[in-house]
Every structure is written in structure tokens, then in C-alpha cells.
């Protein structure tokens, strides 16, 4: 493949079919021989979704409606697990998970991770070892803050609200007639010492893992560390059914600027499909997708 066709091969990746903002990058590249699609550059501080992507892809649906989304999520969660537990969960995510590495390693998050570990043990029931689906060591020896049943209910609330509000978002998208929920992807930016190989088993890095419904923020995370190999792991949103622990626009007092999707590990082993290097970033696909 010549360099002149590289923008076409990048734009043909299924994870970019939805994005008007990425299409603008493609149009900029295609008119310059040898140019690749430019990636959103890394910035110091918190990695936010670019304003051009928020506007171009109608992702402002999630930021402008955040107050209403928070109220709906808290009400539904309260109905499922009670007021005290619902507020505790939201506080841990908004105050500890979001606010830097030190707080993520503190006891409240460790107790939440212990809850997820217990939940996974329950649903796996010996079918597969945890070490085959998650890389990180076990949480500290702490008491789980939520029961297995409560974790299941948290996941179910997120599933229902994501299904509802992704549909509402797509209704506002300029490409809504041509697109469906199957075109919605979550992606995770990784800075790696060496690239994955096509067909590698993919294991999550921890019991809570950050993805985004947007493109630009994960691109920035992938480029965070100088000397590392930037990569994006992509999967359509249905791949995460039953695994979404939180979505930042839903969580009271949690900034929505990254459009972060916090997911727990899968209950099965999955393989990565390499899509090549595009704009200096290694692209990988998880799940079953038609060849495009």
C-alpha cells in the first residue's frame, strides 16, 4: 500500500465510521500527497475531548445534558441499591477515581476493586482463571464495599441508560440516517513498550479500566509517554454489555470532559486483531466485526 492511500485505509476502519471530526482530518490529509491523518496531539494535564469532536459529532449531548443524566442515573441506582450505597458509589468514582493516581490507590477504590474481583469470581465459577483476563495484581486485602448482587445492579443500570442515551445521542448526530448503535465504539489509549501481535490474547490491566466514547482523548493518552509505542484498542459498545461500571456524564460531580467509560474485565479470553499503524498509532480491534 502506498502512502497516498494511507488516509483511505485509516478512514475505512470501522471505529471511525461515525465521526464527522475524523472525516475532517481525513479530508485535510487526502489532498496532500503522502500525508497521513493527523492525530489529536497530546497535551499537558487532564486529557480532554477536543472541542471540534464534541461539536462535530454531537457529543455535546452528553455534556450539555449532564445534570439531567446525573439525576436519572442517581435515581435509578438508588432504586436498585439504596440511597446510602448509591451515593457511596458515586462519591468514590467522582472523588477518588477521577482525581489522580494517588487517590485511585487509596482504600475506597481498593474496596471497590475488591467488590469487582468478588463479582468476577462469582460469575466465572472456575470457568477461567482471573489471571487470564486481567493483568494487575489483586486489590489490597480489604473488605469489598459492595456485594456481588449490588455490583450486578450497578452494571445493569449503566447498560440500560447507555442503551437509551446512545440512541438519543445518535438521533442528534448529522449522520443518524446512515448510522446505528453498531457504529458506536469505545476505545482505550495505551503507551506500550512493544506492540501487540495479531491474535494476542487481550487482558485488561486492572479491575477498573478507562475507555472513552470519544476519539481524541484516548489518542492523547496513547501519546503520553515519550519513547513508548502509542496504541488504541477499540471495540463496539455492545462488546461491553454487562461490563460498564460507570460513564462520566452519568456520575454526579464527575467531570464529563473525557467522556470516560469505566469497564470491568470480560468473563472470557479475547484476541486482538491488528489493523496496522495509522498516523503513528497502532490500531487494534476487539470482538467480532465484519471486514470492511
PDB file of C-alpha atoms in Angstrom:
ATOM      1  CA  UNK A   1       0.000   0.000   0.000  1.00  0.00           C
ATOM      2  CA  UNK A   2       1.423   3.408  -0.951  1.00  0.00           C
ATOM      3  CA  UNK A   3       1.467   6.331   1.395  1.00  0.00           C
ATOM      4  CA  UNK A   4      -1.048   8.170  -0.788  1.00  0.00           C
ATOM      5  CA  UNK A   5      -3.711   5.579   0.068  1.00  0.00           C
ATOM      6  CA  UNK A   6      -2.979   5.593   3.790  1.00  0.00           C
ATOM      7  CA  UNK A   7      -5.697   8.142   4.716  1.00  0.00           C
ATOM      8  CA  UNK A   8      -8.233   5.962   2.902  1.00  0.00           C
ATOM      9  CA  UNK A   9      -7.186   2.850   4.804  1.00  0.00           C
ATOM     10  CA  UNK A  10      -7.428   4.724   8.115  1.00  0.00           C
ATOM     11  CA  UNK A  11     -10.822   6.217   7.366  1.00  0.00           C
ATOM     12  CA  UNK A  12     -12.075   2.749   6.375  1.00  0.00           C
ATOM     13  CA  UNK A  13     -11.523   1.405   9.902  1.00  0.00           C
ATOM     14  CA  UNK A  14     -14.953   0.689  11.433  1.00  0.00           C
ATOM     15  CA  UNK A  15     -14.218   2.666  14.608  1.00  0.00           C
ATOM     16  CA  UNK A  16     -14.135   5.908  12.590  1.00  0.00           C
ATOM     17  CA  UNK A  17     -17.318   5.485  10.556  1.00  0.00           C
ATOM     18  CA  UNK A  18     -19.356   7.637  12.961  1.00  0.00           C
ATOM     19  CA  UNK A  19     -17.037  10.613  13.289  1.00  0.00           C
ATOM     20  CA  UNK A  20     -17.508  13.837  11.339  1.00  0.00           C
ATOM     21  CA  UNK A  21     -14.490  15.255  13.154  1.00  0.00           C
ATOM     22  CA  UNK A  22     -12.273  12.398  11.968  1.00  0.00           C
ATOM     23  CA  UNK A  23     -13.679  12.864   8.461  1.00  0.00           C
ATOM     24  CA  UNK A  24     -12.438  16.468   8.554  1.00  0.00           C
ATOM     25  CA  UNK A  25      -8.965  15.206   9.410  1.00  0.00           C
ATOM     26  CA  UNK A  26      -9.234  12.735   6.529  1.00  0.00           C
ATOM     27  CA  UNK A  27     -10.226  15.471   4.059  1.00  0.00           C
ATOM     28  CA  UNK A  28      -7.264  17.543   5.198  1.00  0.00           C
ATOM     29  CA  UNK A  29      -4.873  14.624   4.645  1.00  0.00           C
ATOM     30  CA  UNK A  30      -6.230  13.309   1.357  1.00  0.00           C
ATOM     31  CA  UNK A  31      -5.409  16.495  -0.535  1.00  0.00           C
ATOM     32  CA  UNK A  32      -1.704  16.354   0.381  1.00  0.00           C
ATOM     33  CA  UNK A  33       0.259  13.517  -1.283  1.00  0.00           C
ATOM     34  CA  UNK A  34       1.998  11.310   1.258  1.00  0.00           C
ATOM     35  CA  UNK A  35       0.221  12.859   4.245  1.00  0.00           C
ATOM     36  CA  UNK A  36      -1.434  10.697   6.911  1.00  0.00           C
ATOM     37  CA  UNK A  37      -4.420  11.610   9.057  1.00  0.00           C
ATOM     38  CA  UNK A  38      -3.151  13.761  11.916  1.00  0.00           C
ATOM     39  CA  UNK A  39      -3.743  12.512  15.441  1.00  0.00           C
ATOM     40  CA  UNK A  40      -5.017  14.763  18.196  1.00  0.00           C
ATOM     41  CA  UNK A  41      -1.773  15.891  19.885  1.00  0.00           C
ATOM     42  CA  UNK A  42      -1.042  15.095  23.499  1.00  0.00           C
ATOM     43  CA  UNK A  43      -1.470  17.978  25.934  1.00  0.00           C
ATOM     44  CA  UNK A  44      -0.263  18.567  29.474  1.00  0.00           C
ATOM     45  CA  UNK A  45      -2.729  17.994  32.289  1.00  0.00           C
ATOM     46  CA  UNK A  46      -6.097  16.275  32.015  1.00  0.00           C
ATOM     47  CA  UNK A  47      -6.715  14.712  28.610  1.00  0.00           C
ATOM     48  CA  UNK A  48      -9.974  16.234  27.388  1.00  0.00           C
ATOM     49  CA  UNK A  49     -12.058  15.519  24.302  1.00  0.00           C
ATOM     50  CA  UNK A  50     -11.342  18.121  21.627  1.00  0.00           C
ATOM     51  CA  UNK A  51     -13.966  20.809  21.213  1.00  0.00           C
ATOM     52  CA  UNK A  52     -14.094  20.107  17.481  1.00  0.00           C
ATOM     53  CA  UNK A  53     -15.067  16.492  18.198  1.00  0.00           C
ATOM     54  CA  UNK A  54     -17.669  17.462  20.790  1.00  0.00           C
ATOM     55  CA  UNK A  55     -19.327  19.766  18.254  1.00  0.00           C
ATOM     56  CA  UNK A  56     -18.761  17.808  15.052  1.00  0.00           C
ATOM     57  CA  UNK A  57     -20.028  14.512  16.451  1.00  0.00           C
ATOM     58  CA  UNK A  58     -22.825  15.923  18.627  1.00  0.00           C
ATOM     59  CA  UNK A  59     -21.095  14.634  21.761  1.00  0.00           C
ATOM     60  CA  UNK A  60     -22.281  17.842  23.406  1.00  0.00           C
ATOM     61  CA  UNK A  61     -25.445  15.785  24.013  1.00  0.00           C
ATOM     62  CA  UNK A  62     -23.644  14.222  26.969  1.00  0.00           C
ATOM     63  CA  UNK A  63     -22.011  17.384  28.305  1.00  0.00           C
ATOM     64  CA  UNK A  64     -24.936  19.775  27.919  1.00  0.00           C
ATOM     65  CA  UNK A  65     -27.414  17.296  29.424  1.00  0.00           C
ATOM     66  CA  UNK A  66     -25.130  16.209  32.250  1.00  0.00           C
ATOM     67  CA  UNK A  67     -27.315  17.498  35.091  1.00  0.00           C
ATOM     68  CA  UNK A  68     -30.354  15.588  33.825  1.00  0.00           C
ATOM     69  CA  UNK A  69     -28.264  12.478  33.176  1.00  0.00           C
ATOM     70  CA  UNK A  70     -26.858  12.612  36.714  1.00  0.00           C
ATOM     71  CA  UNK A  71     -30.324  12.875  38.236  1.00  0.00           C
ATOM     72  CA  UNK A  72     -31.620   9.959  36.200  1.00  0.00           C
ATOM     73  CA  UNK A  73     -28.632   7.752  36.999  1.00  0.00           C
ATOM     74  CA  UNK A  74     -28.700   8.505  40.730  1.00  0.00           C
ATOM     75  CA  UNK A  75     -32.449   7.907  40.910  1.00  0.00           C
ATOM     76  CA  UNK A  76     -32.180   4.569  39.099  1.00  0.00           C
ATOM     77  CA  UNK A  77     -29.175   3.475  41.139  1.00  0.00           C
ATOM     78  CA  UNK A  78     -30.874   4.474  44.381  1.00  0.00           C
ATOM     79  CA  UNK A  79     -33.890   2.385  43.452  1.00  0.00           C
ATOM     80  CA  UNK A  80     -31.628  -0.625  42.869  1.00  0.00           C
ATOM     81  CA  UNK A  81     -29.138  -0.442  45.777  1.00  0.00           C
ATOM     82  CA  UNK A  82     -30.489   2.202  48.167  1.00  0.00           C
ATOM     83  CA  UNK A  83     -29.598   5.824  48.858  1.00  0.00           C
ATOM     84  CA  UNK A  84     -26.523   5.215  51.015  1.00  0.00           C
ATOM     85  CA  UNK A  85     -24.864   2.764  48.648  1.00  0.00           C
ATOM     86  CA  UNK A  86     -25.738   4.798  45.551  1.00  0.00           C
ATOM     87  CA  UNK A  87     -24.174   7.947  46.987  1.00  0.00           C
ATOM     88  CA  UNK A  88     -21.144   5.995  48.208  1.00  0.00           C
ATOM     89  CA  UNK A  89     -20.553   4.583  44.740  1.00  0.00           C
ATOM     90  CA  UNK A  90     -20.867   7.966  43.036  1.00  0.00           C
ATOM     91  CA  UNK A  91     -18.574   9.634  45.588  1.00  0.00           C
ATOM     92  CA  UNK A  92     -15.832   7.039  45.111  1.00  0.00           C
ATOM     93  CA  UNK A  93     -15.909   7.430  41.327  1.00  0.00           C
ATOM     94  CA  UNK A  94     -16.153  11.233  41.298  1.00  0.00           C
ATOM     95  CA  UNK A  95     -13.812  11.998  44.209  1.00  0.00           C
ATOM     96  CA  UNK A  96     -11.279   9.165  44.207  1.00  0.00           C
ATOM     97  CA  UNK A  97     -11.204   7.526  40.793  1.00  0.00           C
ATOM     98  CA  UNK A  98     -11.120  10.736  38.751  1.00  0.00           C
ATOM     99  CA  UNK A  99      -8.723  12.726  40.932  1.00  0.00           C
ATOM    100  CA  UNK A 100      -5.277  11.358  40.153  1.00  0.00           C
ATOM    101  CA  UNK A 101      -3.222   8.226  40.727  1.00  0.00           C
ATOM    102  CA  UNK A 102      -2.727   8.660  44.483  1.00  0.00           C
ATOM    103  CA  UNK A 103      -6.448   8.690  45.195  1.00  0.00           C
ATOM    104  CA  UNK A 104      -7.000   5.767  42.827  1.00  0.00           C
ATOM    105  CA  UNK A 105      -4.687   3.728  45.022  1.00  0.00           C
ATOM    106  CA  UNK A 106      -6.490   4.757  48.219  1.00  0.00           C
ATOM    107  CA  UNK A 107      -8.711   2.440  50.266  1.00  0.00           C
ATOM    108  CA  UNK A 108     -12.127   3.494  48.815  1.00  0.00           C
ATOM    109  CA  UNK A 109     -11.061   2.496  45.289  1.00  0.00           C
ATOM    110  CA  UNK A 110      -9.326  -0.638  46.576  1.00  0.00           C
ATOM    111  CA  UNK A 111     -12.565  -1.690  48.258  1.00  0.00           C
ATOM    112  CA  UNK A 112     -14.479  -1.081  45.023  1.00  0.00           C
ATOM    113  CA  UNK A 113     -11.936  -3.167  43.099  1.00  0.00           C
ATOM    114  CA  UNK A 114     -12.251  -5.903  45.712  1.00  0.00           C
ATOM    115  CA  UNK A 115     -16.006  -5.840  45.063  1.00  0.00           C
ATOM    116  CA  UNK A 116     -15.410  -6.331  41.347  1.00  0.00           C
ATOM    117  CA  UNK A 117     -12.952  -9.125  41.993  1.00  0.00           C
ATOM    118  CA  UNK A 118     -15.540 -10.912  44.137  1.00  0.00           C
ATOM    119  CA  UNK A 119     -18.207 -10.378  41.477  1.00  0.00           C
ATOM    120  CA  UNK A 120     -15.950 -11.831  38.772  1.00  0.00           C
ATOM    121  CA  UNK A 121     -15.143 -14.821  40.978  1.00  0.00           C
ATOM    122  CA  UNK A 122     -18.886 -15.369  41.347  1.00  0.00           C
ATOM    123  CA  UNK A 123     -19.744 -15.256  37.634  1.00  0.00           C
ATOM    124  CA  UNK A 124     -16.643 -17.156  36.499  1.00  0.00           C
ATOM    125  CA  UNK A 125     -17.176 -20.032  38.948  1.00  0.00           C
ATOM    126  CA  UNK A 126     -13.930 -21.704  37.942  1.00  0.00           C
ATOM    127  CA  UNK A 127     -14.523 -21.490  34.169  1.00  0.00           C
ATOM    128  CA  UNK A 128     -11.387 -19.412  33.722  1.00  0.00           C
ATOM    129  CA  UNK A 129      -8.628 -18.005  35.922  1.00  0.00           C
ATOM    130  CA  UNK A 130      -8.717 -14.307  36.737  1.00  0.00           C
ATOM    131  CA  UNK A 131      -5.080 -14.078  35.654  1.00  0.00           C
ATOM    132  CA  UNK A 132      -6.201 -14.957  32.124  1.00  0.00           C
ATOM    133  CA  UNK A 133      -8.429 -11.874  31.810  1.00  0.00           C
ATOM    134  CA  UNK A 134      -6.730  -9.234  33.989  1.00  0.00           C
ATOM    135  CA  UNK A 135      -3.048  -8.280  34.276  1.00  0.00           C
ATOM    136  CA  UNK A 136      -2.856  -6.374  37.551  1.00  0.00           C
ATOM    137  CA  UNK A 137      -2.296  -7.913  40.949  1.00  0.00           C
ATOM    138  CA  UNK A 138      -5.229  -8.372  43.291  1.00  0.00           C
ATOM    139  CA  UNK A 139      -6.510  -5.382  45.280  1.00  0.00           C
ATOM    140  CA  UNK A 140      -5.263  -4.900  48.798  1.00  0.00           C
ATOM    141  CA  UNK A 141      -6.646  -7.191  51.499  1.00  0.00           C
ATOM    142  CA  UNK A 142      -9.680  -5.008  52.161  1.00  0.00           C
ATOM    143  CA  UNK A 143     -13.361  -5.692  52.649  1.00  0.00           C
ATOM    144  CA  UNK A 144     -15.417  -5.228  49.469  1.00  0.00           C
ATOM    145  CA  UNK A 145     -17.630  -2.155  49.667  1.00  0.00           C
ATOM    146  CA  UNK A 146     -20.389  -3.676  47.510  1.00  0.00           C
ATOM    147  CA  UNK A 147     -21.888  -7.139  47.383  1.00  0.00           C
ATOM    148  CA  UNK A 148     -21.901  -9.247  44.219  1.00  0.00           C
ATOM    149  CA  UNK A 149     -25.603  -8.504  43.808  1.00  0.00           C
ATOM    150  CA  UNK A 150     -25.008  -4.750  44.175  1.00  0.00           C
ATOM    151  CA  UNK A 151     -22.231  -4.794  41.564  1.00  0.00           C
ATOM    152  CA  UNK A 152     -24.578  -6.626  39.183  1.00  0.00           C
ATOM    153  CA  UNK A 153     -27.241  -3.965  39.733  1.00  0.00           C
ATOM    154  CA  UNK A 154     -24.764  -1.125  39.117  1.00  0.00           C
ATOM    155  CA  UNK A 155     -23.788  -2.755  35.825  1.00  0.00           C
ATOM    156  CA  UNK A 156     -27.417  -3.247  34.810  1.00  0.00           C
ATOM    157  CA  UNK A 157     -28.284   0.428  35.459  1.00  0.00           C
ATOM    158  CA  UNK A 158     -25.403   1.536  33.253  1.00  0.00           C
ATOM    159  CA  UNK A 159     -26.423  -0.890  30.500  1.00  0.00           C
ATOM    160  CA  UNK A 160     -29.984   0.415  30.437  1.00  0.00           C
ATOM    161  CA  UNK A 161     -29.071   4.098  30.490  1.00  0.00           C
ATOM    162  CA  UNK A 162     -26.309   3.737  27.917  1.00  0.00           C
ATOM    163  CA  UNK A 163     -28.699   1.954  25.560  1.00  0.00           C
ATOM    164  CA  UNK A 164     -31.228   4.739  25.986  1.00  0.00           C
ATOM    165  CA  UNK A 165     -28.886   7.706  25.748  1.00  0.00           C
ATOM    166  CA  UNK A 166     -26.666   6.424  22.963  1.00  0.00           C
ATOM    167  CA  UNK A 167     -29.855   6.185  20.906  1.00  0.00           C
ATOM    168  CA  UNK A 168     -30.790   9.746  21.921  1.00  0.00           C
ATOM    169  CA  UNK A 169     -27.308  10.979  21.008  1.00  0.00           C
ATOM    170  CA  UNK A 170     -27.402   9.262  17.617  1.00  0.00           C
ATOM    171  CA  UNK A 171     -30.756  10.915  16.912  1.00  0.00           C
ATOM    172  CA  UNK A 172     -28.951  14.276  17.133  1.00  0.00           C
ATOM    173  CA  UNK A 173     -25.980  13.191  15.004  1.00  0.00           C
ATOM    174  CA  UNK A 174     -25.902  14.574  11.475  1.00  0.00           C
ATOM    175  CA  UNK A 175     -25.228  11.052  10.133  1.00  0.00           C
ATOM    176  CA  UNK A 176     -28.061   9.446  12.091  1.00  0.00           C
ATOM    177  CA  UNK A 177     -29.879   8.162   8.990  1.00  0.00           C
ATOM    178  CA  UNK A 178     -26.829   6.152   7.901  1.00  0.00           C
ATOM    179  CA  UNK A 179     -25.571   5.003  11.299  1.00  0.00           C
ATOM    180  CA  UNK A 180     -26.663   2.642  14.040  1.00  0.00           C
ATOM    181  CA  UNK A 181     -25.575   1.670  17.544  1.00  0.00           C
ATOM    182  CA  UNK A 182     -23.227  -0.876  15.960  1.00  0.00           C
ATOM    183  CA  UNK A 183     -21.148   2.046  14.680  1.00  0.00           C
ATOM    184  CA  UNK A 184     -20.533   3.351  18.223  1.00  0.00           C
ATOM    185  CA  UNK A 185     -17.122   2.385  19.591  1.00  0.00           C
ATOM    186  CA  UNK A 186     -15.349   2.717  22.914  1.00  0.00           C
ATOM    187  CA  UNK A 187     -11.568   2.987  22.776  1.00  0.00           C
ATOM    188  CA  UNK A 188      -8.627   2.919  25.152  1.00  0.00           C
ATOM    189  CA  UNK A 189      -5.295   4.671  24.584  1.00  0.00           C
ATOM    190  CA  UNK A 190      -2.194   2.743  25.625  1.00  0.00           C
ATOM    191  CA  UNK A 191       1.501   3.661  25.707  1.00  0.00           C
ATOM    192  CA  UNK A 192       3.358   0.364  25.353  1.00  0.00           C
ATOM    193  CA  UNK A 193       6.929  -0.892  25.433  1.00  0.00           C
ATOM    194  CA  UNK A 194       6.227  -3.127  22.434  1.00  0.00           C
ATOM    195  CA  UNK A 195       3.220  -3.590  20.156  1.00  0.00           C
ATOM    196  CA  UNK A 196       0.731  -6.410  20.425  1.00  0.00           C
ATOM    197  CA  UNK A 197       0.888  -9.152  17.824  1.00  0.00           C
ATOM    198  CA  UNK A 198      -2.145 -10.013  15.728  1.00  0.00           C
ATOM    199  CA  UNK A 199      -4.080 -12.716  17.573  1.00  0.00           C
ATOM    200  CA  UNK A 200      -2.639 -11.942  21.012  1.00  0.00           C
ATOM    201  CA  UNK A 201      -4.861 -12.651  23.988  1.00  0.00           C
ATOM    202  CA  UNK A 202      -6.035  -9.334  25.408  1.00  0.00           C
ATOM    203  CA  UNK A 203      -6.185  -8.920  29.154  1.00  0.00           C
ATOM    204  CA  UNK A 204      -7.427  -5.777  30.887  1.00  0.00           C
ATOM    205  CA  UNK A 205      -4.845  -4.019  33.004  1.00  0.00           C
ATOM    206  CA  UNK A 206      -6.905  -3.775  36.180  1.00  0.00           C
ATOM    207  CA  UNK A 207     -10.327  -4.422  37.686  1.00  0.00           C
ATOM    208  CA  UNK A 208     -11.463  -0.947  36.506  1.00  0.00           C
ATOM    209  CA  UNK A 209     -10.300   0.237  33.069  1.00  0.00           C
ATOM    210  CA  UNK A 210     -10.795   3.570  31.325  1.00  0.00           C
ATOM    211  CA  UNK A 211     -12.174   3.771  27.803  1.00  0.00           C
ATOM    212  CA  UNK A 212     -13.902   6.676  26.034  1.00  0.00           C
ATOM    213  CA  UNK A 213     -16.784   7.072  23.650  1.00  0.00           C
ATOM    214  CA  UNK A 214     -14.698   9.816  22.004  1.00  0.00           C
ATOM    215  CA  UNK A 215     -11.562   9.524  19.854  1.00  0.00           C
ATOM    216  CA  UNK A 216      -9.356  12.479  20.769  1.00  0.00           C
ATOM    217  CA  UNK A 217      -8.894  11.834  24.494  1.00  0.00           C
ATOM    218  CA  UNK A 218      -7.672   8.222  24.019  1.00  0.00           C
ATOM    219  CA  UNK A 219      -5.319   9.452  21.264  1.00  0.00           C
ATOM    220  CA  UNK A 220      -3.747  11.792  23.821  1.00  0.00           C
ATOM    221  CA  UNK A 221      -3.418   9.048  26.426  1.00  0.00           C
ATOM    222  CA  UNK A 222      -1.701   6.836  23.834  1.00  0.00           C
ATOM    223  CA  UNK A 223       0.953   9.516  23.294  1.00  0.00           C
ATOM    224  CA  UNK A 224       1.559  10.371  26.954  1.00  0.00           C
ATOM    225  CA  UNK A 225       4.925   8.664  27.422  1.00  0.00           C
ATOM    226  CA  UNK A 226       7.904   9.610  25.270  1.00  0.00           C
ATOM    227  CA  UNK A 227       9.659   6.567  23.885  1.00  0.00           C
ATOM    228  CA  UNK A 228       6.614   4.332  24.182  1.00  0.00           C
ATOM    229  CA  UNK A 229       4.537   2.912  21.351  1.00  0.00           C
ATOM    230  CA  UNK A 230       1.104   4.595  21.073  1.00  0.00           C
ATOM    231  CA  UNK A 231      -1.815   2.229  20.561  1.00  0.00           C
ATOM    232  CA  UNK A 232      -5.607   2.274  20.544  1.00  0.00           C
ATOM    233  CA  UNK A 233      -7.723  -0.738  21.492  1.00  0.00           C
ATOM    234  CA  UNK A 234     -11.219  -0.438  20.004  1.00  0.00           C
ATOM    235  CA  UNK A 235     -14.471  -2.364  20.405  1.00  0.00           C
ATOM    236  CA  UNK A 236     -18.080  -1.561  19.601  1.00  0.00           C
ATOM    237  CA  UNK A 237     -20.201  -0.575  22.567  1.00  0.00           C
ATOM    238  CA  UNK A 238     -22.178  -3.834  22.583  1.00  0.00           C
ATOM    239  CA  UNK A 239     -18.940  -5.677  23.348  1.00  0.00           C
ATOM    240  CA  UNK A 240     -19.069  -4.061  26.803  1.00  0.00           C
ATOM    241  CA  UNK A 241     -22.633  -5.077  27.695  1.00  0.00           C
ATOM    242  CA  UNK A 242     -22.734  -6.114  31.342  1.00  0.00           C
ATOM    243  CA  UNK A 243     -19.294  -4.619  31.998  1.00  0.00           C
ATOM    244  CA  UNK A 244     -19.771  -0.839  32.238  1.00  0.00           C
ATOM    245  CA  UNK A 245     -19.251   0.283  35.827  1.00  0.00           C
ATOM    246  CA  UNK A 246     -19.674   3.996  35.122  1.00  0.00           C
ATOM    247  CA  UNK A 247     -19.973   6.600  32.372  1.00  0.00           C
ATOM    248  CA  UNK A 248     -18.671  10.019  33.402  1.00  0.00           C
ATOM    249  CA  UNK A 249     -21.711  12.035  32.169  1.00  0.00           C
ATOM    250  CA  UNK A 250     -23.910   9.914  34.469  1.00  0.00           C
ATOM    251  CA  UNK A 251     -21.922  10.287  37.703  1.00  0.00           C
ATOM    252  CA  UNK A 252     -22.833  13.267  39.912  1.00  0.00           C
ATOM    253  CA  UNK A 253     -19.940  15.731  40.363  1.00  0.00           C
ATOM    254  CA  UNK A 254     -17.670  13.805  37.988  1.00  0.00           C
ATOM    255  CA  UNK A 255     -16.303  15.982  35.152  1.00  0.00           C
ATOM    256  CA  UNK A 256     -17.500  14.729  31.777  1.00  0.00           C
ATOM    257  CA  UNK A 257     -14.659  16.183  29.698  1.00  0.00           C
ATOM    258  CA  UNK A 258     -13.095  12.815  28.873  1.00  0.00           C
ATOM    259  CA  UNK A 259     -16.427  11.072  28.196  1.00  0.00           C
ATOM    260  CA  UNK A 260     -14.878   8.239  30.170  1.00  0.00           C
ATOM    261  CA  UNK A 261     -16.365   4.750  30.245  1.00  0.00           C
ATOM    262  CA  UNK A 262     -15.119   2.680  33.195  1.00  0.00           C
ATOM    263  CA  UNK A 263     -15.315  -1.038  32.440  1.00  0.00           C
ATOM    264  CA  UNK A 264     -14.544  -4.260  34.301  1.00  0.00           C
ATOM    265  CA  UNK A 265     -12.729  -7.233  32.687  1.00  0.00           C
ATOM    266  CA  UNK A 266     -14.562  -9.599  30.394  1.00  0.00           C
ATOM    267  CA  UNK A 267     -15.569 -13.055  31.648  1.00  0.00           C
ATOM    268  CA  UNK A 268     -13.797 -14.741  28.737  1.00  0.00           C
ATOM    269  CA  UNK A 269     -10.489 -14.578  26.896  1.00  0.00           C
ATOM    270  CA  UNK A 270     -10.483 -12.393  23.805  1.00  0.00           C
ATOM    271  CA  UNK A 271      -7.993 -11.933  20.996  1.00  0.00           C
ATOM    272  CA  UNK A 272      -6.806  -8.744  19.366  1.00  0.00           C
ATOM    273  CA  UNK A 273      -6.930  -8.148  15.638  1.00  0.00           C
ATOM    274  CA  UNK A 274      -4.202  -5.828  14.419  1.00  0.00           C
ATOM    275  CA  UNK A 275      -5.377  -3.154  11.976  1.00  0.00           C
ATOM    276  CA  UNK A 276      -1.899  -1.793  11.276  1.00  0.00           C
ATOM    277  CA  UNK A 277      -0.269   1.523  12.100  1.00  0.00           C
ATOM    278  CA  UNK A 278      -2.224   4.654  11.246  1.00  0.00           C
ATOM    279  CA  UNK A 279      -0.879   8.154  11.805  1.00  0.00           C
ATOM    280  CA  UNK A 280       1.812   6.696  14.038  1.00  0.00           C
ATOM    281  CA  UNK A 281      -0.704   4.830  16.231  1.00  0.00           C
ATOM    282  CA  UNK A 282      -1.091   1.051  16.329  1.00  0.00           C
ATOM    283  CA  UNK A 283      -4.789   0.186  15.977  1.00  0.00           C
ATOM    284  CA  UNK A 284      -6.393  -2.974  17.374  1.00  0.00           C
ATOM    285  CA  UNK A 285      -9.918  -4.342  17.277  1.00  0.00           C
ATOM    286  CA  UNK A 286     -11.648  -6.461  19.908  1.00  0.00           C
ATOM    287  CA  UNK A 287     -14.752  -8.507  19.257  1.00  0.00           C
ATOM    288  CA  UNK A 288     -16.314  -9.792  16.054  1.00  0.00           C
ATOM    289  CA  UNK A 289     -16.701  -7.253  13.260  1.00  0.00           C
ATOM    290  CA  UNK A 290     -17.365  -7.553   9.527  1.00  0.00           C
ATOM    291  CA  UNK A 291     -14.360  -6.907   7.331  1.00  0.00           C
ATOM    292  CA  UNK A 292     -14.530  -3.512   5.676  1.00  0.00           C
TER     293      UNK A 292
END
